[in-house]
Coordinates of C-alpha atoms in Angstrom, one line a residue:
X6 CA 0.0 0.0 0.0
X7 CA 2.8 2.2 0.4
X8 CA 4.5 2.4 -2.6
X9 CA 0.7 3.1 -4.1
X10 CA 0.5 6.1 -2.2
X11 CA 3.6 7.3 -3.0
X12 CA 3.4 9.9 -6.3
X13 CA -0.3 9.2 -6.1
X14 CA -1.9 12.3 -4.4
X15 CA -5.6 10.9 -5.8
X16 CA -5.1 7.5 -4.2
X17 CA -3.8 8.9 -1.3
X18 CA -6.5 11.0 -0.6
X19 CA -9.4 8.3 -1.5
X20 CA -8.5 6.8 2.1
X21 CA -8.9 9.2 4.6
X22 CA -11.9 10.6 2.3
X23 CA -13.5 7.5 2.5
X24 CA -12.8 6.8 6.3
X25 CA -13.4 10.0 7.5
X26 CA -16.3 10.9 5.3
X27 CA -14.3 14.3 4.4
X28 CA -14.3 15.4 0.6
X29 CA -12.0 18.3 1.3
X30 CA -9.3 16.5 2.9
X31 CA -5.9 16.9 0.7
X32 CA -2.6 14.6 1.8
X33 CA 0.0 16.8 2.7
X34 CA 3.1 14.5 2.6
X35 CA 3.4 10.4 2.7
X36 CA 5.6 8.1 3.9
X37 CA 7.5 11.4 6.1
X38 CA 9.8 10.3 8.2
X39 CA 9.4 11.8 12.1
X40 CA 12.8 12.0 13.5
X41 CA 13.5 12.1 17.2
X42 CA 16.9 13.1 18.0
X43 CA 17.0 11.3 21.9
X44 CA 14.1 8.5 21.0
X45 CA 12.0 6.7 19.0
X46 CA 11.5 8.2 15.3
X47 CA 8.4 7.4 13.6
X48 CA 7.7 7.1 9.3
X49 CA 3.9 8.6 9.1
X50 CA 2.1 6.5 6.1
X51 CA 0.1 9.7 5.0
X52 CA -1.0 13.3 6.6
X53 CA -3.3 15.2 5.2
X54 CA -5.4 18.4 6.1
X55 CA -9.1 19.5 5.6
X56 CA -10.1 22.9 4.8
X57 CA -10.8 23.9 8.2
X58 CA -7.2 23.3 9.4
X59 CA -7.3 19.6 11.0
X60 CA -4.6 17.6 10.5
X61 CA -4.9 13.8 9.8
X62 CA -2.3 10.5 10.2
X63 CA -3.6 7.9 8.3
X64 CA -1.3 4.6 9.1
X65 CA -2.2 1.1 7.7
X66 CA -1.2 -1.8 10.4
X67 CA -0.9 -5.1 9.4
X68 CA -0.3 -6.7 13.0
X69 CA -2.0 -6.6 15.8
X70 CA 0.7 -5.2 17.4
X71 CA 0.4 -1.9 15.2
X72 CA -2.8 -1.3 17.2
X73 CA -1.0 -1.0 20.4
X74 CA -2.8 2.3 22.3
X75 CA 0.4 3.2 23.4
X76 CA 1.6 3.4 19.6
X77 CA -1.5 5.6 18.8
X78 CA -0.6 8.0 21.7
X79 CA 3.1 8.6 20.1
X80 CA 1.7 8.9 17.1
X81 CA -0.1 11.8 18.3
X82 CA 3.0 13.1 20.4
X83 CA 5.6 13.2 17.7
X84 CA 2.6 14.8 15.5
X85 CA 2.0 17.3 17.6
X86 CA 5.7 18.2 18.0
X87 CA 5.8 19.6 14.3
X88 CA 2.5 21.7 14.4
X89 CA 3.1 24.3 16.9
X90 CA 5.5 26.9 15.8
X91 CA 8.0 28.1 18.7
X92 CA 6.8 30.4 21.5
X93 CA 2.9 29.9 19.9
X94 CA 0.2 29.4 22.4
X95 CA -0.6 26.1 22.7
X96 CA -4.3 26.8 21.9
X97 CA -3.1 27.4 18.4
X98 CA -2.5 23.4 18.3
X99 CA -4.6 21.9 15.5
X100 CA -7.8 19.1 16.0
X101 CA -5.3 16.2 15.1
X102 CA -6.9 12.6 13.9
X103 CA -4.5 9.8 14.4
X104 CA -6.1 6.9 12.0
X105 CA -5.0 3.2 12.4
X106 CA -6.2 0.5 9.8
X107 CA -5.9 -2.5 11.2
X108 CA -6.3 -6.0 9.6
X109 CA -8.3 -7.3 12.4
X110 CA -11.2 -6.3 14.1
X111 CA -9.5 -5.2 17.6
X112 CA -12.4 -4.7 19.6
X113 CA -14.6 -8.1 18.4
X114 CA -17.5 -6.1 17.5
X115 CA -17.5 -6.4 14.2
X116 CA -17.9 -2.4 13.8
X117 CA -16.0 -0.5 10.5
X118 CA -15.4 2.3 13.0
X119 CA -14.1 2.0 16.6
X120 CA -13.3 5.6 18.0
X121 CA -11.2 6.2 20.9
X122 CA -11.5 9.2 23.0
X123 CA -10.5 10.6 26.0
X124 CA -12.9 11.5 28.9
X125 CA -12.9 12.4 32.4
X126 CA -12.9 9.6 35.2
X127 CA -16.7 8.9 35.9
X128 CA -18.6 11.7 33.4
X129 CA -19.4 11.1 29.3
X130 CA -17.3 14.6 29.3
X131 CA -14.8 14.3 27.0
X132 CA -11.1 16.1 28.0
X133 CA -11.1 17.9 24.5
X134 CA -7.3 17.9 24.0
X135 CA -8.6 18.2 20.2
X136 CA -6.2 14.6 19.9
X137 CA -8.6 11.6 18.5
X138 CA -7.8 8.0 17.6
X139 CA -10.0 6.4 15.4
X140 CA -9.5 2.3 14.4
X141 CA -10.6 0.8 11.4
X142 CA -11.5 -2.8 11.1
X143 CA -9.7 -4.2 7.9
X144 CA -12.4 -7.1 8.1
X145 CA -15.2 -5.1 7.8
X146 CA -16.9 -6.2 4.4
X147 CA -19.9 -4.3 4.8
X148 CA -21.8 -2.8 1.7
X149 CA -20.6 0.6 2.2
X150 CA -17.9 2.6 1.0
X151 CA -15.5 1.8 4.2
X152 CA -16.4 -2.1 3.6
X153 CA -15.3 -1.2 -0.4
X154 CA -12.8 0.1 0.7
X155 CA -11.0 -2.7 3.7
X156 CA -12.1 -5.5 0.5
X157 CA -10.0 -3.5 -2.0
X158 CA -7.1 -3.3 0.5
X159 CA -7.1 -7.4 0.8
X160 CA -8.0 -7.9 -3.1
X161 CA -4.9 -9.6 -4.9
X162 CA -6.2 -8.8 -8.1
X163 CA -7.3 -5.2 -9.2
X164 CA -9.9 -6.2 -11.9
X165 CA -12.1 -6.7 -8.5
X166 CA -11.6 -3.8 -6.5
X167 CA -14.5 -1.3 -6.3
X168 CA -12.1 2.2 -6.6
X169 CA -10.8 2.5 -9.4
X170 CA -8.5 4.9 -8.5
X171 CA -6.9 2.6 -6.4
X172 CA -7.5 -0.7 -9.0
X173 CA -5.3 1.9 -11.6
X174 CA -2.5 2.2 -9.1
X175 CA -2.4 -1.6 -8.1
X176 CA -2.4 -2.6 -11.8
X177 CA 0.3 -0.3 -12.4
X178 CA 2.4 -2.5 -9.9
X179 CA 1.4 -5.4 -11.0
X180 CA 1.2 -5.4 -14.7
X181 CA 3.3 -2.7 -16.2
X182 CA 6.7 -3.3 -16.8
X183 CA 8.0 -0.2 -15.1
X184 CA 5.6 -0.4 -11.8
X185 CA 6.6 -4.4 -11.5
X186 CA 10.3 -3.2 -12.1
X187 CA 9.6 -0.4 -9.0
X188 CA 8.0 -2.9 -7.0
X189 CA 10.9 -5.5 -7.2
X190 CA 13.8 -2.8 -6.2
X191 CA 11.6 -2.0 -3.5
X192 CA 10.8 -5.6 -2.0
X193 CA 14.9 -6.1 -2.3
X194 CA 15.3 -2.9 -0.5
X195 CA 13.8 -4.6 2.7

């Protein structure tokens, strides 16, 4: 999925579209890396940005362990350490959506959706950090666009995907000369 975002703003942006139900939303870099000098660095798979100024991580997990809370709230750390200029009120920070594909359904419940949110002990107020963490079950297969969407990300074969904005991207991988050629390099690169 990576190397089909890459150079592939249209494809890029179908995902968090889709997930979020957000039209406007452009990707703003993929695959960045997120360097930290004294810790753990982080590569983000896409950001993108709607027109109101919120910011979006869109990361697709193919283990379990890539749905790790603890990973989601790094995410949003190392995130948030790029957005606020120096000496800016922190106020200025923008609504940030940390977005984690998963393969699996982590919760069981069989959901496409599975929000996370913080709230204070014992109310249904939520804290309103203007950090979210949203979870997508990869399994869904429901006869919306998300469930379109998880089949297409499992579907070896692009004549059978229901975007064809991704189905072009895929075929170019896996039929043409120069995206098979692309695709090699990169799997001897790992």
């Amino acid at each position: 999925m990576a190397k089909c975002f890459e150079s592939a703003p249209a494809c890029a942006e179908l995902v968090p579209q889709i997930l979020l139900d957000k039209p406007d939303l452009q990707v703003l870099e993929v695959q960045v890396f997120r360097g930290n000098l004294l810790n753990r660095s982080v590569r983000l798979d896409i950001m993108a940005c709607d027109s109101t100024g919120k910011r979006y991580n869109i990361e697709v997990q193919r283990s379990g362990r890539g749905a790790d809370p603890r990973r989601a709230r790094y995410h949003v750390s190392m995130i948030d350490c790029g957005l606020l200029e120096k000496n800016a009120d922190f106020s200025e920070l923008p609504e940030l959506w940390v977005v984690f594909i998963t393969e699996h359904d982590i919760r069981g419940k069989g959901a496409p959706l599975c929000p996370a949110e913080r709230y204070f002990p014992g109310t249904d107020e939520i804290f309103g950090d203007g950090a979210h963490i949203l979870y997508v079950n990869g399994s869904y297969r429901g006869g919306d666009d998300i469930g379109g969407l998880m089949h297409d990300f499992s579907c070896a074969d692009p004549a059978y995907m229901h975007f064809p904005t991704l189905a072009e991207r895929v075929r170019f991988f896996k039929e043409d000369t120069k995206g098979v050629a692309i695709m090699c390099s990169s799997m001897e690169e790992r």
